[in-house]
Short mmCIF file of C-alpha atoms in Angstrom, two decimals:
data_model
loop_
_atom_site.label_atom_id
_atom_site.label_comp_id
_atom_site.label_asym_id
_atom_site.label_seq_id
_atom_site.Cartn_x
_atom_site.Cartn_y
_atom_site.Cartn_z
CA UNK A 1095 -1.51 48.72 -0.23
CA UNK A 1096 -4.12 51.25 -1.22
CA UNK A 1097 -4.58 54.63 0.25
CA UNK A 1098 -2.73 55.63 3.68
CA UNK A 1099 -5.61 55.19 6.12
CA UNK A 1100 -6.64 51.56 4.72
CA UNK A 1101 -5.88 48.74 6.80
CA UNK A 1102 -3.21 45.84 5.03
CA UNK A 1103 -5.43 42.82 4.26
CA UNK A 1104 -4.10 39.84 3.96
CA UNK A 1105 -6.07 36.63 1.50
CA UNK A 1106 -5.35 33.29 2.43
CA UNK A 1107 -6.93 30.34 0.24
CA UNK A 1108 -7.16 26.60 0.86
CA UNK A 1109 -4.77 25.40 3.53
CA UNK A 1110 -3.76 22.11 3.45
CA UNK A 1111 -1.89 20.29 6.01
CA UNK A 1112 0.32 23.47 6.44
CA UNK A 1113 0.69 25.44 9.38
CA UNK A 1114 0.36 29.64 8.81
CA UNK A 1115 1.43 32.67 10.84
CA UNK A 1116 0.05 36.23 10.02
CA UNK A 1117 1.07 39.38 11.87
CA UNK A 1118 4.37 40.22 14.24
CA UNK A 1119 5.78 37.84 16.41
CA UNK A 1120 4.11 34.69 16.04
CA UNK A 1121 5.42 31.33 15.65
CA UNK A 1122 3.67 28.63 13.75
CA UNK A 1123 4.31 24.85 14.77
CA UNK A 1124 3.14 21.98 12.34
CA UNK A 1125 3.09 18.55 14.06
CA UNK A 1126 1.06 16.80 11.74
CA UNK A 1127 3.74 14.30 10.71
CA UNK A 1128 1.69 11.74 9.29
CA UNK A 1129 1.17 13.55 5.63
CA UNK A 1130 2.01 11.28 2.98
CA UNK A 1131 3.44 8.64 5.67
CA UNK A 1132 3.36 5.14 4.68
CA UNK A 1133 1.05 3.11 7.22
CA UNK A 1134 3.50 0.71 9.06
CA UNK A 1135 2.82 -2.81 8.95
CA UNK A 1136 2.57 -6.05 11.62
CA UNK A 1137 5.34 -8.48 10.76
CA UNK A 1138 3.03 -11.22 9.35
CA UNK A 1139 1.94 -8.30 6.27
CA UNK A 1140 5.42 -7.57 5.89
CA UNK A 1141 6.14 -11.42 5.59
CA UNK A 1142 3.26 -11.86 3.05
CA UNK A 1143 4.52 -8.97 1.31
CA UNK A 1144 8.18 -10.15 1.04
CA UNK A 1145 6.28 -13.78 -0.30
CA UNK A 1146 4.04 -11.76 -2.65
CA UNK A 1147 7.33 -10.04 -4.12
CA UNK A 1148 9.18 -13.26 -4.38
CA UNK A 1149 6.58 -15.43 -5.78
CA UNK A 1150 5.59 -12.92 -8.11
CA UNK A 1151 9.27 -13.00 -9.58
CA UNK A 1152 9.38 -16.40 -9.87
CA UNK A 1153 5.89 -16.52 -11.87
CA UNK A 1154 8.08 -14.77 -14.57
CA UNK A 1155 10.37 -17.77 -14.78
CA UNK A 1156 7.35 -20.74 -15.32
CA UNK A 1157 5.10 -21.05 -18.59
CA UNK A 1158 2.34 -18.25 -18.08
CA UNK A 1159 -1.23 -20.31 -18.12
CA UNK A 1160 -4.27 -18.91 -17.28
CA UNK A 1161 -4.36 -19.70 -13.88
CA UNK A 1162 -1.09 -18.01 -13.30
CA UNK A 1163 -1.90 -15.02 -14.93
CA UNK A 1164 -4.77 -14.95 -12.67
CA UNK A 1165 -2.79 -15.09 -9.71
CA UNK A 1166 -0.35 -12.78 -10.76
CA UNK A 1167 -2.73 -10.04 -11.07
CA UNK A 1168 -3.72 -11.15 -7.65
CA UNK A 1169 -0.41 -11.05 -6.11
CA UNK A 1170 -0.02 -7.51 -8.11
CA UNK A 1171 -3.38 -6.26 -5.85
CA UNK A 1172 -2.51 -7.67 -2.94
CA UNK A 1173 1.45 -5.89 -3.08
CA UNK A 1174 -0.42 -2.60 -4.09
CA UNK A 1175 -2.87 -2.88 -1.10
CA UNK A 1176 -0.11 -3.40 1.64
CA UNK A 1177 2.04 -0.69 -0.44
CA UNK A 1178 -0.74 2.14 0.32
CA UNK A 1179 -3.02 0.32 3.32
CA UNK A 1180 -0.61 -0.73 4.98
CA UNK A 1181 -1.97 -4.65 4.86
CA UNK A 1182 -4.35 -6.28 2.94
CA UNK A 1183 -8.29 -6.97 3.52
CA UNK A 1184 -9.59 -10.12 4.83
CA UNK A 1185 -11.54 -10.10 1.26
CA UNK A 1186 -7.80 -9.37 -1.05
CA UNK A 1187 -5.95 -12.36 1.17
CA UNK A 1188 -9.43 -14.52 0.19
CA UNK A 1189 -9.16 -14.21 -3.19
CA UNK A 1190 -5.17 -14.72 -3.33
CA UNK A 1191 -5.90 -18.07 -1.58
CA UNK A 1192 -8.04 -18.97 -4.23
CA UNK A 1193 -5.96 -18.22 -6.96
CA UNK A 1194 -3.18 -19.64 -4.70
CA UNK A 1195 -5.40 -22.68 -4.32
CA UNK A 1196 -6.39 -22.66 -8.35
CA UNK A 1197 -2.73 -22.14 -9.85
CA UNK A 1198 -1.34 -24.92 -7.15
CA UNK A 1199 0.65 -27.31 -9.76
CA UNK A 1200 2.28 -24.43 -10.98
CA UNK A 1201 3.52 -22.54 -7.65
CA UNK A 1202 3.96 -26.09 -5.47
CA UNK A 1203 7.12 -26.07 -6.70
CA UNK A 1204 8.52 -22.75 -6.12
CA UNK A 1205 9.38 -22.24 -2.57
CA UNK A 1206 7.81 -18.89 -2.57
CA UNK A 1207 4.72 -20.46 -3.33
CA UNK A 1208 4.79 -22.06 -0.69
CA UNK A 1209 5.88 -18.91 1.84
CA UNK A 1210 2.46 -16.98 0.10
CA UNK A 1211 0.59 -20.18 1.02
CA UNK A 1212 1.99 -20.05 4.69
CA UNK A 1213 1.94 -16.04 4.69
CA UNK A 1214 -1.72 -15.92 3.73
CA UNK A 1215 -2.86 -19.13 5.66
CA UNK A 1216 -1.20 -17.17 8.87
CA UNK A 1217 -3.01 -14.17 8.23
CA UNK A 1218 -6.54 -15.08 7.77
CA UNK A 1219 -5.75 -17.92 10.67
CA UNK A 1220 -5.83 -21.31 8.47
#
């Protein structure tokens, strides 16, 4: 403090997602409970994202071609968009169809090929 008939002061900066109490007797109640909460997900982007997971495991197993290195980067996107989104875009579920649809000889076989297939065929209702 400075000289005796100054007043205290009191800086506060940038507040963010906090809750702050200056003075006597207060009481300071935060309810935003959502910071840094992962968005929850319907079942059928949960099932997709279990199939993404899965499939994406199995694509280490097989040959790597072009067209599964394609999709693999696909089914990468698509796990990172449910991860932070909480599902994934009409537009990210089109273009894992396609390379889906473009890597089929290789993923037919696997039965989490398949499950994507289904997952994503569910989802954008085809």
């Amino acid at each position: 403090m400075g000289k005796p008939d100054e007043q205290p002061s009191v800086h506060v900066g940038t507040v963010n997602n906090s809750a702050i109490g200056i003075g006597n007797g207060n009481t300071v109640t935060n309810t935003n409970t959502n910071v840094g909460a992962v968005p929850s997900r319907d079942p059928a982007q949960e099932e997709l994202l279990l199939a993404v997971r899965e499939l994406r495991a199995d694509l280490d197993r097989l040959l790597a071609t072009e067209t599964t290195t394609v999709l693999d980067a696909e089914l990468v996107s698509t796990e990172e968009e449910i991860e932070a989104a909480g599902q994934a875009t009409p537009g990210r579920l089109a273009r894992l169809r396609d390379a889906l649809t473009a890597a089929g000889p290789s993923v037919e076989v696997l039965a989490s090929g398949a499950a994507a297939v289904a997952a994503v065929g569910a989802l954008l209702g085809g």
